[in-house]
């Protein structure tokens, strides 16, 4: 009788039933499973043009919140591939990442792909550790702005410039007026102020890991992976898969947190970061609206291409 009971207990019971039920539970929800959600942050930062937005806090906030709220998460990994852009949006994204990391008590591991330069590097500084490829480009800790001067051109083609303002400096740096030294001095003062904010953020984030002089690190120069590590701008050479497996085990799960798209994206009023779709107003205008948007899209593409080309991409 005892042998029959033992045989029955070996064939079934609550433990076996529990194990069978667990097979239907997604791997990332099982107890003891190491999970590191991955968020990809790519593209030019900020509104490149009204119809073709770049990476903004509004566009990536939901992805970040989902990643930091994932069950069994041991850390959050960020894949960064950005040549920079808006200093405001860069810093806002940086702050949101650090706020979530502190709230959820999770480390942030950054993996640089082609480039994390200027605002892209500012976002990378949100990581507790930064890894890159030997051919990755990092740095460009500076501020840049540019324009054109068309005043001679409009004279040649017989165009008269008519501009009416209230406020002495309202037309500052107008490309159809001769350049004014005082206006340039005011612009450079603003750039120095923004540069100081950028430098303070890098110093706070990287601390004693920075090994280069201020004249080198904060000159606006950029470097490849190995040199970036030697200067303390990154912590090591490594790719996401190998680094996470070495740290969290061969069975670590790395679910990619995708932006809302399609029907869900429309319901939440969000679009993928950097998505180049026409605005609702242009779409409702039919073919004519789409044609109106073509010059804007062309300018946007040229601007984006120029920013990437600065770093050889």
mmCIF file of C-alpha atoms in Angstrom:
data_model
loop_
_atom_site.group_PDB
_atom_site.id
_atom_site.type_symbol
_atom_site.label_atom_id
_atom_site.label_comp_id
_atom_site.label_asym_id
_atom_site.label_seq_id
_atom_site.Cartn_x
_atom_site.Cartn_y
_atom_site.Cartn_z
ATOM 1 C CA UNK A 1 0.000 0.000 0.000
ATOM 2 C CA UNK A 2 2.830 2.372 0.921
ATOM 3 C CA UNK A 3 4.586 1.659 -2.374
ATOM 4 C CA UNK A 4 1.405 2.555 -4.312
ATOM 5 C CA UNK A 5 1.095 5.884 -2.485
ATOM 6 C CA UNK A 6 4.730 6.716 -3.159
ATOM 7 C CA UNK A 7 4.322 5.810 -6.801
ATOM 8 C CA UNK A 8 1.225 8.051 -7.074
ATOM 9 C CA UNK A 9 3.011 10.987 -5.439
ATOM 10 C CA UNK A 10 5.881 10.639 -7.877
ATOM 11 C CA UNK A 11 3.551 10.716 -10.872
ATOM 12 C CA UNK A 12 1.557 13.810 -9.966
ATOM 13 C CA UNK A 13 0.447 16.232 -7.272
ATOM 14 C CA UNK A 14 0.559 19.977 -6.699
ATOM 15 C CA UNK A 15 4.290 20.422 -7.465
ATOM 16 C CA UNK A 16 3.871 18.867 -10.894
ATOM 17 C CA UNK A 17 0.746 20.897 -11.580
ATOM 18 C CA UNK A 18 2.559 24.101 -10.602
ATOM 19 C CA UNK A 19 5.473 23.287 -12.900
ATOM 20 C CA UNK A 20 3.136 22.620 -15.803
ATOM 21 C CA UNK A 21 1.332 25.912 -15.225
ATOM 22 C CA UNK A 22 4.629 27.789 -15.141
ATOM 23 C CA UNK A 23 5.412 26.525 -18.635
ATOM 24 C CA UNK A 24 2.611 28.752 -19.913
ATOM 25 C CA UNK A 25 3.981 31.840 -18.116
ATOM 26 C CA UNK A 26 6.245 34.082 -20.260
ATOM 27 C CA UNK A 27 9.899 33.492 -19.413
ATOM 28 C CA UNK A 28 10.447 37.095 -18.308
ATOM 29 C CA UNK A 29 7.701 36.747 -15.655
ATOM 30 C CA UNK A 30 9.078 33.601 -14.045
ATOM 31 C CA UNK A 31 10.694 33.949 -10.654
ATOM 32 C CA UNK A 32 14.477 34.036 -10.770
ATOM 33 C CA UNK A 33 14.711 34.947 -14.465
ATOM 34 C CA UNK A 34 17.183 37.749 -15.169
ATOM 35 C CA UNK A 35 15.625 40.404 -17.409
ATOM 36 C CA UNK A 36 17.315 43.485 -18.868
ATOM 37 C CA UNK A 37 14.869 45.508 -21.011
ATOM 38 C CA UNK A 38 16.439 47.343 -23.943
ATOM 39 C CA UNK A 39 15.440 50.805 -25.196
ATOM 40 C CA UNK A 40 16.795 52.082 -28.496
ATOM 41 C CA UNK A 41 17.368 55.861 -28.672
ATOM 42 C CA UNK A 42 18.369 56.866 -32.180
ATOM 43 C CA UNK A 43 18.305 59.789 -34.549
ATOM 44 C CA UNK A 44 18.732 63.541 -34.450
ATOM 45 C CA UNK A 45 17.447 65.036 -31.190
ATOM 46 C CA UNK A 46 14.661 67.606 -31.221
ATOM 47 C CA UNK A 47 12.175 68.852 -33.805
ATOM 48 C CA UNK A 48 14.150 68.802 -37.053
ATOM 49 C CA UNK A 49 11.148 70.366 -38.795
ATOM 50 C CA UNK A 50 7.485 70.582 -37.743
ATOM 51 C CA UNK A 51 6.552 67.695 -40.030
ATOM 52 C CA UNK A 52 9.517 65.437 -39.257
ATOM 53 C CA UNK A 53 10.172 65.297 -35.502
ATOM 54 C CA UNK A 54 13.396 63.903 -34.146
ATOM 55 C CA UNK A 55 14.005 62.247 -30.785
ATOM 56 C CA UNK A 56 12.177 64.075 -27.986
ATOM 57 C CA UNK A 57 11.214 63.374 -24.393
ATOM 58 C CA UNK A 58 7.549 63.150 -25.424
ATOM 59 C CA UNK A 59 8.450 60.484 -27.962
ATOM 60 C CA UNK A 60 10.570 58.269 -25.682
ATOM 61 C CA UNK A 61 9.017 58.804 -22.226
ATOM 62 C CA UNK A 62 6.545 55.926 -22.475
ATOM 63 C CA UNK A 63 9.236 53.475 -23.629
ATOM 64 C CA UNK A 64 11.468 54.460 -20.720
ATOM 65 C CA UNK A 65 8.654 54.080 -18.192
ATOM 66 C CA UNK A 66 7.783 50.616 -19.537
ATOM 67 C CA UNK A 67 11.411 49.511 -19.390
ATOM 68 C CA UNK A 68 11.978 50.632 -15.805
ATOM 69 C CA UNK A 69 8.668 49.105 -14.675
ATOM 70 C CA UNK A 70 9.309 45.652 -16.154
ATOM 71 C CA UNK A 71 9.046 42.764 -13.697
ATOM 72 C CA UNK A 72 12.275 40.959 -12.737
ATOM 73 C CA UNK A 73 14.401 43.686 -14.343
ATOM 74 C CA UNK A 74 17.990 43.604 -13.118
ATOM 75 C CA UNK A 75 19.002 46.693 -15.101
ATOM 76 C CA UNK A 76 17.926 48.767 -18.094
ATOM 77 C CA UNK A 77 20.043 48.859 -21.265
ATOM 78 C CA UNK A 78 20.052 51.820 -23.636
ATOM 79 C CA UNK A 79 21.218 51.492 -27.242
ATOM 80 C CA UNK A 80 22.241 54.975 -28.364
ATOM 81 C CA UNK A 81 22.915 56.072 -31.922
ATOM 82 C CA UNK A 82 22.616 59.860 -32.193
ATOM 83 C CA UNK A 83 24.764 62.710 -33.558
ATOM 84 C CA UNK A 84 23.066 65.201 -31.227
ATOM 85 C CA UNK A 85 20.615 68.037 -31.704
ATOM 86 C CA UNK A 86 18.546 70.048 -29.230
ATOM 87 C CA UNK A 87 20.378 70.626 -25.910
ATOM 88 C CA UNK A 88 17.036 71.061 -24.132
ATOM 89 C CA UNK A 89 15.568 67.743 -25.302
ATOM 90 C CA UNK A 90 18.897 65.986 -24.666
ATOM 91 C CA UNK A 91 18.983 67.156 -21.061
ATOM 92 C CA UNK A 92 15.278 66.410 -20.517
ATOM 93 C CA UNK A 93 15.762 62.811 -21.693
ATOM 94 C CA UNK A 94 18.887 62.519 -19.522
ATOM 95 C CA UNK A 95 16.977 63.740 -16.455
ATOM 96 C CA UNK A 96 14.038 61.379 -17.028
ATOM 97 C CA UNK A 97 16.372 58.375 -17.280
ATOM 98 C CA UNK A 98 18.146 59.317 -14.050
ATOM 99 C CA UNK A 99 14.849 59.967 -12.243
ATOM 100 C CA UNK A 100 13.485 56.539 -13.218
ATOM 101 C CA UNK A 101 16.764 54.819 -12.341
ATOM 102 C CA UNK A 102 16.698 56.304 -8.836
ATOM 103 C CA UNK A 103 12.994 55.586 -8.317
ATOM 104 C CA UNK A 104 13.271 51.936 -9.409
ATOM 105 C CA UNK A 105 16.767 51.381 -7.982
ATOM 106 C CA UNK A 106 17.991 49.945 -11.281
ATOM 107 C CA UNK A 107 21.403 50.427 -12.901
ATOM 108 C CA UNK A 108 21.512 51.848 -16.426
ATOM 109 C CA UNK A 109 23.912 50.347 -18.970
ATOM 110 C CA UNK A 110 24.513 52.365 -22.147
ATOM 111 C CA UNK A 111 25.745 50.788 -25.377
ATOM 112 C CA UNK A 112 26.881 53.212 -28.088
ATOM 113 C CA UNK A 113 26.384 52.071 -31.673
ATOM 114 C CA UNK A 114 27.717 54.300 -34.481
ATOM 115 C CA UNK A 115 27.786 57.585 -32.607
ATOM 116 C CA UNK A 116 26.890 59.250 -29.310
ATOM 117 C CA UNK A 117 28.041 62.798 -29.891
ATOM 118 C CA UNK A 118 27.006 66.209 -28.589
ATOM 119 C CA UNK A 119 23.423 65.756 -27.295
ATOM 120 C CA UNK A 120 23.715 62.033 -27.996
ATOM 121 C CA UNK A 121 26.635 61.860 -25.577
ATOM 122 C CA UNK A 122 24.705 63.944 -23.054
ATOM 123 C CA UNK A 123 22.009 61.239 -23.040
ATOM 124 C CA UNK A 124 24.679 58.520 -22.812
ATOM 125 C CA UNK A 125 25.909 60.148 -19.590
ATOM 126 C CA UNK A 126 22.651 58.986 -17.972
ATOM 127 C CA UNK A 127 24.193 55.510 -17.875
ATOM 128 C CA UNK A 128 25.980 54.189 -14.805
ATOM 129 C CA UNK A 129 28.332 52.570 -17.312
ATOM 130 C CA UNK A 130 28.982 53.332 -20.979
ATOM 131 C CA UNK A 131 30.179 50.705 -23.457
ATOM 132 C CA UNK A 132 31.054 51.233 -27.094
ATOM 133 C CA UNK A 133 32.493 49.597 -30.190
ATOM 134 C CA UNK A 134 36.117 50.350 -31.157
ATOM 135 C CA UNK A 135 34.753 52.257 -34.168
ATOM 136 C CA UNK A 136 32.049 54.161 -32.283
ATOM 137 C CA UNK A 137 32.289 57.971 -32.172
ATOM 138 C CA UNK A 138 31.865 59.699 -28.793
ATOM 139 C CA UNK A 139 32.289 63.221 -27.453
ATOM 140 C CA UNK A 140 31.710 66.528 -29.253
ATOM 141 C CA UNK A 141 31.027 68.224 -25.910
ATOM 142 C CA UNK A 142 30.280 71.689 -27.210
ATOM 143 C CA UNK A 143 27.617 73.937 -28.716
ATOM 144 C CA UNK A 144 27.242 74.871 -32.371
ATOM 145 C CA UNK A 145 24.958 77.159 -34.329
ATOM 146 C CA UNK A 146 25.033 78.392 -37.902
ATOM 147 C CA UNK A 147 23.244 80.421 -40.523
ATOM 148 C CA UNK A 148 23.733 82.004 -43.954
ATOM 149 C CA UNK A 149 24.005 85.573 -45.204
ATOM 150 C CA UNK A 150 21.758 86.402 -48.154
ATOM 151 C CA UNK A 151 21.910 90.223 -48.122
ATOM 152 C CA UNK A 152 24.149 90.447 -51.210
ATOM 153 C CA UNK A 153 22.093 87.878 -53.100
ATOM 154 C CA UNK A 154 18.808 89.725 -52.681
ATOM 155 C CA UNK A 155 20.472 92.918 -53.893
ATOM 156 C CA UNK A 156 21.607 91.194 -57.092
ATOM 157 C CA UNK A 157 18.189 89.785 -57.888
ATOM 158 C CA UNK A 158 16.436 93.056 -57.062
ATOM 159 C CA UNK A 159 14.631 92.067 -53.870
ATOM 160 C CA UNK A 160 13.969 94.672 -51.220
ATOM 161 C CA UNK A 161 13.966 93.442 -47.614
ATOM 162 C CA UNK A 162 11.120 94.873 -45.505
ATOM 163 C CA UNK A 163 11.196 93.961 -41.832
ATOM 164 C CA UNK A 164 9.191 95.557 -39.030
ATOM 165 C CA UNK A 165 9.948 94.863 -35.358
ATOM 166 C CA UNK A 166 9.151 96.062 -31.861
ATOM 167 C CA UNK A 167 12.228 95.470 -29.756
ATOM 168 C CA UNK A 168 15.787 96.534 -30.505
ATOM 169 C CA UNK A 169 17.165 93.019 -30.984
ATOM 170 C CA UNK A 170 14.081 91.226 -32.332
ATOM 171 C CA UNK A 171 15.689 90.796 -35.769
ATOM 172 C CA UNK A 172 19.009 89.613 -34.352
ATOM 173 C CA UNK A 173 20.988 87.418 -36.790
ATOM 174 C CA UNK A 174 18.417 87.787 -39.561
ATOM 175 C CA UNK A 175 20.065 86.083 -42.589
ATOM 176 C CA UNK A 176 18.827 88.813 -44.957
ATOM 177 C CA UNK A 177 20.573 91.594 -43.012
ATOM 178 C CA UNK A 178 24.328 92.284 -42.706
ATOM 179 C CA UNK A 179 25.965 90.502 -39.773
ATOM 180 C CA UNK A 180 26.177 92.616 -36.607
ATOM 181 C CA UNK A 181 29.134 92.059 -34.262
ATOM 182 C CA UNK A 182 27.064 92.813 -31.181
ATOM 183 C CA UNK A 183 24.488 90.214 -32.210
ATOM 184 C CA UNK A 184 27.239 87.634 -32.691
ATOM 185 C CA UNK A 185 28.647 88.466 -29.249
ATOM 186 C CA UNK A 186 25.210 87.936 -27.681
ATOM 187 C CA UNK A 187 24.809 84.576 -29.424
ATOM 188 C CA UNK A 188 28.250 83.396 -28.307
ATOM 189 C CA UNK A 189 27.419 84.382 -24.715
ATOM 190 C CA UNK A 190 24.344 82.135 -24.866
ATOM 191 C CA UNK A 191 26.438 79.325 -26.351
ATOM 192 C CA UNK A 192 28.997 79.624 -23.548
ATOM 193 C CA UNK A 193 26.208 79.389 -20.978
ATOM 194 C CA UNK A 194 24.782 76.230 -22.568
ATOM 195 C CA UNK A 195 28.297 74.790 -22.909
ATOM 196 C CA UNK A 196 28.882 75.312 -19.179
ATOM 197 C CA UNK A 197 25.677 73.396 -18.395
ATOM 198 C CA UNK A 198 26.827 70.543 -20.663
ATOM 199 C CA UNK A 199 30.263 70.439 -19.022
ATOM 200 C CA UNK A 200 28.762 70.364 -15.526
ATOM 201 C CA UNK A 201 26.486 67.467 -16.501
ATOM 202 C CA UNK A 202 29.402 65.437 -17.879
ATOM 203 C CA UNK A 203 31.530 66.124 -14.808
ATOM 204 C CA UNK A 204 28.703 65.149 -12.473
ATOM 205 C CA UNK A 205 27.998 61.933 -14.387
ATOM 206 C CA UNK A 206 31.522 60.743 -15.135
ATOM 207 C CA UNK A 207 33.288 62.186 -12.080
ATOM 208 C CA UNK A 208 36.792 60.892 -11.454
ATOM 209 C CA UNK A 209 36.610 58.602 -14.461
ATOM 210 C CA UNK A 210 37.444 61.588 -16.690
ATOM 211 C CA UNK A 211 41.153 61.490 -17.459
ATOM 212 C CA UNK A 212 41.751 64.197 -20.038
ATOM 213 C CA UNK A 213 42.296 67.911 -19.520
ATOM 214 C CA UNK A 214 39.368 70.318 -19.758
ATOM 215 C CA UNK A 215 40.881 71.889 -22.869
ATOM 216 C CA UNK A 216 40.785 68.481 -24.545
ATOM 217 C CA UNK A 217 37.569 66.985 -23.220
ATOM 218 C CA UNK A 218 35.357 70.041 -23.619
ATOM 219 C CA UNK A 219 36.753 71.468 -26.854
ATOM 220 C CA UNK A 220 33.982 69.996 -29.010
ATOM 221 C CA UNK A 221 36.355 67.337 -30.360
ATOM 222 C CA UNK A 222 35.199 63.730 -30.734
ATOM 223 C CA UNK A 223 37.027 60.395 -30.656
ATOM 224 C CA UNK A 224 36.747 56.713 -31.588
ATOM 225 C CA UNK A 225 35.972 54.040 -29.014
ATOM 226 C CA UNK A 226 39.405 53.118 -27.661
ATOM 227 C CA UNK A 227 40.462 56.737 -27.186
ATOM 228 C CA UNK A 228 37.093 57.555 -25.604
ATOM 229 C CA UNK A 229 37.711 54.829 -23.019
ATOM 230 C CA UNK A 230 41.231 56.117 -22.324
ATOM 231 C CA UNK A 231 39.804 59.624 -21.756
ATOM 232 C CA UNK A 232 37.128 58.306 -19.382
ATOM 233 C CA UNK A 233 34.219 59.192 -21.666
ATOM 234 C CA UNK A 234 33.316 55.483 -21.775
ATOM 235 C CA UNK A 235 33.988 52.570 -19.432
ATOM 236 C CA UNK A 236 34.878 49.825 -21.866
ATOM 237 C CA UNK A 237 34.637 48.179 -25.242
ATOM 238 C CA UNK A 238 31.714 45.781 -25.450
ATOM 239 C CA UNK A 239 28.484 44.883 -27.215
ATOM 240 C CA UNK A 240 25.105 44.464 -25.556
ATOM 241 C CA UNK A 241 24.658 40.691 -25.930
ATOM 242 C CA UNK A 242 28.096 39.621 -24.721
ATOM 243 C CA UNK A 243 28.229 42.150 -21.884
ATOM 244 C CA UNK A 244 24.809 41.278 -20.472
ATOM 245 C CA UNK A 245 25.424 37.512 -20.720
ATOM 246 C CA UNK A 246 28.726 37.857 -18.912
ATOM 247 C CA UNK A 247 27.092 39.880 -16.145
ATOM 248 C CA UNK A 248 23.665 38.253 -15.743
ATOM 249 C CA UNK A 249 24.135 34.760 -17.151
ATOM 250 C CA UNK A 250 23.657 32.995 -20.463
ATOM 251 C CA UNK A 251 19.864 32.895 -20.044
ATOM 252 C CA UNK A 252 19.402 36.629 -19.486
ATOM 253 C CA UNK A 253 16.394 37.968 -21.385
ATOM 254 C CA UNK A 254 16.689 41.254 -23.276
ATOM 255 C CA UNK A 255 13.219 42.292 -24.486
ATOM 256 C CA UNK A 256 13.291 45.366 -26.746
ATOM 257 C CA UNK A 257 10.805 48.029 -25.704
ATOM 258 C CA UNK A 258 9.305 49.298 -28.951
ATOM 259 C CA UNK A 259 7.555 52.660 -29.370
ATOM 260 C CA UNK A 260 3.796 52.734 -29.766
ATOM 261 C CA UNK A 261 2.802 52.552 -33.417
ATOM 262 C CA UNK A 262 -0.198 51.978 -35.632
ATOM 263 C CA UNK A 263 -3.578 52.036 -33.896
ATOM 264 C CA UNK A 264 -2.121 52.218 -30.374
ATOM 265 C CA UNK A 265 0.191 55.047 -31.384
ATOM 266 C CA UNK A 266 -2.778 56.979 -32.701
ATOM 267 C CA UNK A 267 -4.854 56.353 -29.597
ATOM 268 C CA UNK A 268 -2.130 57.668 -27.321
ATOM 269 C CA UNK A 269 -1.279 60.521 -29.648
ATOM 270 C CA UNK A 270 2.345 59.431 -29.972
ATOM 271 C CA UNK A 271 4.607 58.707 -32.883
ATOM 272 C CA UNK A 272 7.849 56.817 -33.056
ATOM 273 C CA UNK A 273 10.886 58.961 -32.299
ATOM 274 C CA UNK A 274 12.315 60.291 -35.520
ATOM 275 C CA UNK A 275 9.394 59.001 -37.582
ATOM 276 C CA UNK A 276 8.981 61.067 -40.684
ATOM 277 C CA UNK A 277 5.237 61.013 -41.177
ATOM 278 C CA UNK A 278 3.111 63.942 -42.238
ATOM 279 C CA UNK A 279 1.067 65.810 -39.690
ATOM 280 C CA UNK A 280 -2.643 65.133 -39.357
ATOM 281 C CA UNK A 281 -3.463 68.439 -41.047
ATOM 282 C CA UNK A 282 -1.308 67.641 -44.050
ATOM 283 C CA UNK A 283 -2.681 64.128 -44.360
ATOM 284 C CA UNK A 284 -6.266 65.340 -44.328
ATOM 285 C CA UNK A 285 -5.469 67.692 -47.211
ATOM 286 C CA UNK A 286 -4.978 64.715 -49.515
ATOM 287 C CA UNK A 287 -2.499 64.764 -52.380
ATOM 288 C CA UNK A 288 -2.187 68.542 -52.299
ATOM 289 C CA UNK A 289 -1.276 68.495 -48.607
ATOM 290 C CA UNK A 290 1.355 65.842 -49.215
ATOM 291 C CA UNK A 291 2.900 67.926 -51.996
ATOM 292 C CA UNK A 292 3.026 70.966 -49.722
ATOM 293 C CA UNK A 293 5.008 68.891 -47.252
ATOM 294 C CA UNK A 294 7.618 67.797 -49.795
ATOM 295 C CA UNK A 295 9.888 70.875 -49.508
ATOM 296 C CA UNK A 296 9.761 70.606 -45.714
ATOM 297 C CA UNK A 297 10.653 66.909 -45.854
ATOM 298 C CA UNK A 298 13.515 67.652 -48.246
ATOM 299 C CA UNK A 299 14.953 70.332 -45.965
ATOM 300 C CA UNK A 300 14.549 67.997 -42.999
ATOM 301 C CA UNK A 301 16.400 65.212 -44.791
ATOM 302 C CA UNK A 302 19.237 67.578 -45.752
ATOM 303 C CA UNK A 303 19.556 68.914 -42.203
ATOM 304 C CA UNK A 304 19.644 65.413 -40.727
ATOM 305 C CA UNK A 305 22.162 64.281 -43.339
ATOM 306 C CA UNK A 306 24.413 67.265 -42.573
ATOM 307 C CA UNK A 307 24.407 66.509 -38.840
ATOM 308 C CA UNK A 308 25.271 62.832 -39.373
ATOM 309 C CA UNK A 309 27.906 63.694 -41.991
ATOM 310 C CA UNK A 310 29.783 65.807 -39.455
ATOM 311 C CA UNK A 311 30.825 62.570 -37.758
ATOM 312 C CA UNK A 312 31.539 60.629 -40.944
ATOM 313 C CA UNK A 313 28.200 58.813 -41.176
#
